[in-house]
PDB file of N, CA and C in Angstrom:
ATOM      1  N   MET O 290      70.609  64.110 -11.884  1.00 71.00           N
ATOM      2  CA  MET O 290      71.876  64.631 -12.349  1.00 71.00           C
ATOM      3  C   MET O 290      71.636  65.290 -13.711  1.00 71.00           C
ATOM      4  N   THR O 291      72.239  66.427 -13.921  1.00 94.00           N
ATOM      5  CA  THR O 291      72.068  67.106 -15.202  1.00 94.00           C
ATOM      6  C   THR O 291      72.811  66.359 -16.299  1.00 94.00           C
ATOM      7  N   LEU O 292      72.395  66.590 -17.522  1.00 95.00           N
ATOM      8  CA  LEU O 292      73.011  65.919 -18.657  1.00 95.00           C
ATOM      9  C   LEU O 292      74.511  66.161 -18.700  1.00 95.00           C
ATOM     10  N   TRP O 293      74.922  67.401 -18.508  1.00 95.00           N
ATOM     11  CA  TRP O 293      76.349  67.712 -18.655  1.00 95.00           C
ATOM     12  C   TRP O 293      77.189  67.120 -17.533  1.00 95.00           C
ATOM     13  N   ARG O 294      76.606  66.983 -16.371  1.00 96.00           N
ATOM     14  CA  ARG O 294      77.315  66.317 -15.282  1.00 96.00           C
ATOM     15  C   ARG O 294      77.468  64.831 -15.604  1.00 96.00           C
ATOM     16  N   GLU O 295      76.419  64.234 -16.184  1.00 95.00           N
ATOM     17  CA  GLU O 295      76.486  62.832 -16.604  1.00 95.00           C
ATOM     18  C   GLU O 295      77.541  62.654 -17.698  1.00 95.00           C
ATOM     19  N   VAL O 296      77.597  63.596 -18.640  1.00 96.00           N
ATOM     20  CA  VAL O 296      78.583  63.520 -19.725  1.00 96.00           C
ATOM     21  C   VAL O 296      79.993  63.586 -19.151  1.00 96.00           C
ATOM     22  N   LEU O 297      80.247  64.510 -18.254  1.00 95.00           N
ATOM     23  CA  LEU O 297      81.575  64.622 -17.643  1.00 95.00           C
ATOM     24  C   LEU O 297      81.950  63.359 -16.883  1.00 95.00           C
ATOM     25  N   THR O 298      81.001  62.789 -16.163  1.00 95.00           N
ATOM     26  CA  THR O 298      81.253  61.537 -15.452  1.00 95.00           C
ATOM     27  C   THR O 298      81.592  60.422 -16.427  1.00 95.00           C
ATOM     28  N   ALA O 299      80.833  60.336 -17.517  1.00 96.00           N
ATOM     29  CA  ALA O 299      81.078  59.293 -18.521  1.00 96.00           C
ATOM     30  C   ALA O 299      82.435  59.481 -19.200  1.00 96.00           C
ATOM     31  N   LEU O 300      82.823  60.718 -19.449  1.00 95.00           N
ATOM     32  CA  LEU O 300      84.120  60.974 -20.068  1.00 95.00           C
ATOM     33  C   LEU O 300      85.273  60.592 -19.152  1.00 95.00           C
ATOM     34  N   ASN O 301      85.093  60.800 -17.858  1.00 95.00           N
ATOM     35  CA  ASN O 301      86.154  60.514 -16.894  1.00 95.00           C
ATOM     36  C   ASN O 301      86.167  59.077 -16.397  1.00 95.00           C
ATOM     37  N   SER O 302      85.103  58.335 -16.686  1.00 93.00           N
ATOM     38  CA  SER O 302      84.995  56.943 -16.219  1.00 93.00           C
ATOM     39  C   SER O 302      84.618  56.048 -17.398  1.00 93.00           C
ATOM     40  N   PRO O 303      85.609  55.523 -18.107  1.00 89.00           N
ATOM     41  CA  PRO O 303      85.328  54.713 -19.294  1.00 89.00           C
ATOM     42  C   PRO O 303      84.466  53.474 -19.046  1.00 89.00           C
ATOM     43  N   HIS O 304      84.371  53.033 -17.809  1.00 91.00           N
ATOM     44  CA  HIS O 304      83.605  51.822 -17.513  1.00 91.00           C
ATOM     45  C   HIS O 304      82.213  52.126 -16.971  1.00 91.00           C
ATOM     46  N   THR O 305      81.768  53.371 -17.081  1.00 85.00           N
ATOM     47  CA  THR O 305      80.443  53.771 -16.617  1.00 85.00           C
ATOM     48  C   THR O 305      79.377  53.024 -17.405  1.00 85.00           C
ATOM     49  N   ALA O 306      78.392  52.495 -16.702  1.00 89.00           N
ATOM     50  CA  ALA O 306      77.282  51.807 -17.371  1.00 89.00           C
ATOM     51  C   ALA O 306      76.512  52.798 -18.244  1.00 89.00           C
ATOM     52  N   GLY O 307      76.234  52.402 -19.465  1.00 94.00           N
ATOM     53  CA  GLY O 307      75.481  53.262 -20.368  1.00 94.00           C
ATOM     54  C   GLY O 307      76.272  54.441 -20.899  1.00 94.00           C
ATOM     55  N   ARG O 308      77.587  54.360 -20.824  1.00 96.00           N
ATOM     56  CA  ARG O 308      78.459  55.471 -21.216  1.00 96.00           C
ATOM     57  C   ARG O 308      78.174  55.967 -22.630  1.00 96.00           C
ATOM     58  N   GLU O 309      78.067  55.045 -23.593  1.00 96.00           N
ATOM     59  CA  GLU O 309      77.854  55.454 -24.980  1.00 96.00           C
ATOM     60  C   GLU O 309      76.546  56.217 -25.137  1.00 96.00           C
ATOM     61  N   HIS O 310      75.520  55.785 -24.430  1.00 96.00           N
ATOM     62  CA  HIS O 310      74.221  56.451 -24.530  1.00 96.00           C
ATOM     63  C   HIS O 310      74.246  57.852 -23.907  1.00 96.00           C
ATOM     64  N   VAL O 311      74.948  57.989 -22.806  1.00 96.00           N
ATOM     65  CA  VAL O 311      75.080  59.304 -22.162  1.00 96.00           C
ATOM     66  C   VAL O 311      75.821  60.264 -23.086  1.00 96.00           C
ATOM     67  N   LEU O 312      76.933  59.806 -23.650  1.00 97.00           N
ATOM     68  CA  LEU O 312      77.704  60.661 -24.553  1.00 97.00           C
ATOM     69  C   LEU O 312      76.912  60.973 -25.821  1.00 97.00           C
ATOM     70  N   ALA O 313      76.123  60.019 -26.279  1.00 98.00           N
ATOM     71  CA  ALA O 313      75.276  60.258 -27.455  1.00 98.00           C
ATOM     72  C   ALA O 313      74.226  61.329 -27.152  1.00 98.00           C
ATOM     73  N   ARG O 314      73.649  61.287 -25.955  1.00 97.00           N
ATOM     74  CA  ARG O 314      72.668  62.325 -25.593  1.00 97.00           C
ATOM     75  C   ARG O 314      73.317  63.698 -25.520  1.00 97.00           C
ATOM     76  N   GLY O 315      74.537  63.760 -25.001  1.00 97.00           N
ATOM     77  CA  GLY O 315      75.265  65.030 -24.948  1.00 97.00           C
ATOM     78  C   GLY O 315      75.572  65.546 -26.343  1.00 97.00           C
ATOM     79  N   ALA O 316      76.023  64.655 -27.210  1.00 97.00           N
ATOM     80  CA  ALA O 316      76.321  65.053 -28.590  1.00 97.00           C
ATOM     81  C   ALA O 316      75.051  65.466 -29.324  1.00 97.00           C
ATOM     82  N   ALA O 317      73.937  64.802 -29.045  1.00 96.00           N
ATOM     83  CA  ALA O 317      72.661  65.175 -29.672  1.00 96.00           C
ATOM     84  C   ALA O 317      72.223  66.563 -29.215  1.00 96.00           C
ATOM     85  N   ALA O 318      72.441  66.865 -27.944  1.00 96.00           N
ATOM     86  CA  ALA O 318      72.094  68.202 -27.437  1.00 96.00           C
ATOM     87  C   ALA O 318      72.936  69.267 -28.137  1.00 96.00           C
ATOM     88  N   LEU O 319      74.219  68.993 -28.303  1.00 95.00           N
ATOM     89  CA  LEU O 319      75.074  69.947 -29.016  1.00 95.00           C
ATOM     90  C   LEU O 319      74.662  70.060 -30.482  1.00 95.00           C
ATOM     91  N   ALA O 320      74.324  68.943 -31.100  1.00 94.00           N
ATOM     92  CA  ALA O 320      73.909  68.961 -32.504  1.00 94.00           C
ATOM     93  C   ALA O 320      72.650  69.801 -32.685  1.00 94.00           C
ATOM     94  N   ARG O 321      71.719  69.665 -31.754  1.00 93.00           N
ATOM     95  CA  ARG O 321      70.488  70.472 -31.849  1.00 93.00           C
ATOM     96  C   ARG O 321      70.777  71.961 -31.679  1.00 93.00           C
ATOM     97  N   SER O 322      71.706  72.289 -30.789  1.00 93.00           N
ATOM     98  CA  SER O 322      72.008  73.705 -30.563  1.00 93.00           C
ATOM     99  C   SER O 322      72.771  74.318 -31.734  1.00 93.00           C
ATOM    100  N   ARG O 323      73.424  73.476 -32.527  1.00 91.00           N
ATOM    101  CA  ARG O 323      74.198  73.951 -33.673  1.00 91.00           C
ATOM    102  C   ARG O 323      73.524  73.616 -34.996  1.00 91.00           C
ATOM    103  N   ALA O 324      72.280  73.219 -34.950  1.00 85.00           N
ATOM    104  CA  ALA O 324      71.588  72.675 -36.120  1.00 85.00           C
ATOM    105  C   ALA O 324      71.499  73.649 -37.288  1.00 85.00           C
ATOM    106  N   ARG O 325      71.673  73.065 -38.448  1.00 80.00           N
ATOM    107  CA  ARG O 325      71.465  73.783 -39.698  1.00 80.00           C
ATOM    108  C   ARG O 325      69.982  73.720 -40.041  1.00 80.00           C
ATOM    109  N   PRO O 326      69.547  74.475 -41.033  1.00 86.00           N
ATOM    110  CA  PRO O 326      68.135  74.359 -41.448  1.00 86.00           C
ATOM    111  C   PRO O 326      67.798  72.901 -41.757  1.00 86.00           C
ATOM    112  N   GLY O 327      66.652  72.470 -41.276  1.00 85.00           N
ATOM    113  CA  GLY O 327      66.252  71.088 -41.459  1.00 85.00           C
ATOM    114  C   GLY O 327      66.585  70.211 -40.261  1.00 85.00           C
ATOM    115  N   GLY O 328      67.334  70.748 -39.314  1.00 86.00           N
ATOM    116  CA  GLY O 328      67.671  70.023 -38.105  1.00 86.00           C
ATOM    117  C   GLY O 328      68.881  69.125 -38.263  1.00 86.00           C
ATOM    118  N   PRO O 329      69.397  68.651 -37.145  1.00 90.00           N
ATOM    119  CA  PRO O 329      70.593  67.807 -37.189  1.00 90.00           C
ATOM    120  C   PRO O 329      70.259  66.392 -37.651  1.00 90.00           C
ATOM    121  N   ALA O 330      71.255  65.711 -38.154  1.00 92.00           N
ATOM    122  CA  ALA O 330      71.139  64.319 -38.553  1.00 92.00           C
ATOM    123  C   ALA O 330      71.997  63.472 -37.619  1.00 92.00           C
ATOM    124  N   ALA O 331      71.777  62.169 -37.655  1.00 93.00           N
ATOM    125  CA  ALA O 331      72.560  61.265 -36.817  1.00 93.00           C
ATOM    126  C   ALA O 331      74.048  61.406 -37.122  1.00 93.00           C
ATOM    127  N   GLU O 332      74.386  61.697 -38.358  1.00 94.00           N
ATOM    128  CA  GLU O 332      75.795  61.861 -38.716  1.00 94.00           C
ATOM    129  C   GLU O 332      76.385  63.090 -38.015  1.00 94.00           C
ATOM    130  N   ASP O 333      75.578  64.131 -37.811  1.00 95.00           N
ATOM    131  CA  ASP O 333      76.037  65.303 -37.061  1.00 95.00           C
ATOM    132  C   ASP O 333      76.349  64.913 -35.616  1.00 95.00           C
ATOM    133  N   VAL O 334      75.497  64.074 -35.032  1.00 96.00           N
ATOM    134  CA  VAL O 334      75.699  63.615 -33.653  1.00 96.00           C
ATOM    135  C   VAL O 334      76.993  62.805 -33.575  1.00 96.00           C
ATOM    136  N   ARG O 335      77.215  61.926 -34.535  1.00 97.00           N
ATOM    137  CA  ARG O 335      78.432  61.109 -34.550  1.00 97.00           C
ATOM    138  C   ARG O 335      79.676  61.981 -34.715  1.00 97.00           C
ATOM    139  N   ARG O 336      79.604  62.979 -35.594  1.00 97.00           N
ATOM    140  CA  ARG O 336      80.740  63.866 -35.828  1.00 97.00           C
ATOM    141  C   ARG O 336      81.061  64.661 -34.564  1.00 97.00           C
ATOM    142  N   ILE O 337      80.052  65.205 -33.924  1.00 97.00           N
ATOM    143  CA  ILE O 337      80.252  65.992 -32.706  1.00 97.00           C
ATOM    144  C   ILE O 337      80.811  65.113 -31.589  1.00 97.00           C
ATOM    145  N   ALA O 338      80.304  63.901 -31.447  1.00 97.00           N
ATOM    146  CA  ALA O 338      80.819  62.991 -30.412  1.00 97.00           C
ATOM    147  C   ALA O 338      82.299  62.706 -30.642  1.00 97.00           C
ATOM    148  N   LEU O 339      82.683  62.535 -31.892  1.00 97.00           N
ATOM    149  CA  LEU O 339      84.081  62.257 -32.201  1.00 97.00           C
ATOM    150  C   LEU O 339      84.949  63.487 -31.967  1.00 97.00           C
ATOM    151  N   GLU O 340      84.493  64.639 -32.443  1.00 97.00           N
ATOM    152  CA  GLU O 340      85.287  65.870 -32.316  1.00 97.00           C
ATOM    153  C   GLU O 340      85.355  66.386 -30.879  1.00 97.00           C
ATOM    154  N   GLU O 341      84.242  66.373 -30.182  1.00 96.00           N
ATOM    155  CA  GLU O 341      84.180  66.977 -28.844  1.00 96.00           C
ATOM    156  C   GLU O 341      84.548  66.006 -27.724  1.00 96.00           C
ATOM    157  N   PHE O 342      84.161  64.716 -27.880  1.00 96.00           N
ATOM    158  CA  PHE O 342      84.343  63.754 -26.802  1.00 96.00           C
ATOM    159  C   PHE O 342      85.378  62.679 -27.127  1.00 96.00           C
ATOM    160  N   GLY O 343      85.818  62.600 -28.374  1.00 95.00           N
ATOM    161  CA  GLY O 343      86.778  61.575 -28.768  1.00 95.00           C
ATOM    162  C   GLY O 343      86.191  60.174 -28.763  1.00 95.00           C
ATOM    163  N   VAL O 344      84.889  60.078 -29.052  1.00 95.00           N
ATOM    164  CA  VAL O 344      84.182  58.798 -29.009  1.00 95.00           C
ATOM    165  C   VAL O 344      83.490  58.565 -30.348  1.00 95.00           C
ATOM    166  N   LEU O 345      83.659  57.367 -30.890  1.00 96.00           N
ATOM    167  CA  LEU O 345      82.975  56.998 -32.121  1.00 96.00           C
ATOM    168  C   LEU O 345      81.693  56.273 -31.743  1.00 96.00           C
ATOM    169  N   LEU O 346      80.560  56.888 -32.068  1.00 97.00           N
ATOM    170  CA  LEU O 346      79.266  56.315 -31.706  1.00 97.00           C
ATOM    171  C   LEU O 346      78.740  55.385 -32.787  1.00 97.00           C
ATOM    172  N   ASP O 347      78.011  54.392 -32.349  1.00 96.00           N
ATOM    173  CA  ASP O 347      77.279  53.521 -33.251  1.00 96.00           C
ATOM    174  C   ASP O 347      76.182  54.363 -33.916  1.00 96.00           C
ATOM    175  N   PRO O 348      75.945  54.213 -35.213  1.00 96.00           N
ATOM    176  CA  PRO O 348      74.915  55.015 -35.889  1.00 96.00           C
ATOM    177  C   PRO O 348      73.523  54.871 -35.266  1.00 96.00           C
ATOM    178  N   LEU O 349      73.174  53.675 -34.812  1.00 96.00           N
ATOM    179  CA  LEU O 349      71.854  53.474 -34.210  1.00 96.00           C
ATOM    180  C   LEU O 349      71.731  54.182 -32.864  1.00 96.00           C
ATOM    181  N   VAL O 350      72.803  54.203 -32.095  1.00 97.00           N
ATOM    182  CA  VAL O 350      72.804  54.908 -30.802  1.00 97.00           C
ATOM    183  C   VAL O 350      72.686  56.412 -31.053  1.00 97.00           C
ATOM    184  N   ALA O 351      73.402  56.911 -32.051  1.00 97.00           N
ATOM    185  CA  ALA O 351      73.335  58.346 -32.386  1.00 97.00           C
ATOM    186  C   ALA O 351      71.926  58.720 -32.817  1.00 97.00           C
ATOM    187  N   GLN O 352      71.299  57.897 -33.634  1.00 96.00           N
ATOM    188  CA  GLN O 352      69.939  58.190 -34.101  1.00 96.00           C
ATOM    189  C   GLN O 352      68.943  58.141 -32.939  1.00 96.00           C
ATOM    190  N   ALA O 353      69.078  57.171 -32.079  1.00 96.00           N
ATOM    191  CA  ALA O 353      68.179  57.068 -30.923  1.00 96.00           C
ATOM    192  C   ALA O 353      68.316  58.271 -29.997  1.00 96.00           C
ATOM    193  N   ALA O 354      69.557  58.719 -29.782  1.00 96.00           N
ATOM    194  CA  ALA O 354      69.783  59.883 -28.923  1.00 96.00           C
ATOM    195  C   ALA O 354      69.181  61.137 -29.546  1.00 96.00           C
ATOM    196  N   LEU O 355      69.307  61.259 -30.835  1.00 92.00           N
ATOM    197  CA  LEU O 355      68.752  62.420 -31.533  1.00 92.00           C
ATOM    198  C   LEU O 355      67.225  62.429 -31.442  1.00 92.00           C
ATOM    199  N   GLU O 356      66.627  61.286 -31.596  1.00 92.00           N
ATOM    200  CA  GLU O 356      65.165  61.185 -31.518  1.00 92.00           C
ATOM    201  C   GLU O 356      64.646  61.402 -30.109  1.00 92.00           C
ATOM    202  N   SER O 357      65.448  61.071 -29.099  1.00 90.00           N
ATOM    203  CA  SER O 357      64.998  61.232 -27.713  1.00 90.00           C
ATOM    204  C   SER O 357      65.107  62.665 -27.223  1.00 90.00           C
ATOM    205  N   ARG O 358      65.897  63.495 -27.893  1.00 67.00           N
ATOM    206  CA  ARG O 358      66.065  64.884 -27.484  1.00 67.00           C
ATOM    207  C   ARG O 358      64.933  65.664 -28.054  1.00 67.00           C
TER     208      ARG O 358
END
């Protein structure tokens, strides 16, 4: 399944297993595509997740998602 299909599934199903991690990976992908010089930070991933998905991510989950992308 593609990342964006997983993100849409997670957004529509609040009880999806691993939901926070899927949304964090989606937010990390967006953060990388919008990155400023020096690259995105975990705080960028958290901000994007909140603004785009309406989800407040744990800082450690955001950092892990950013490092995995």
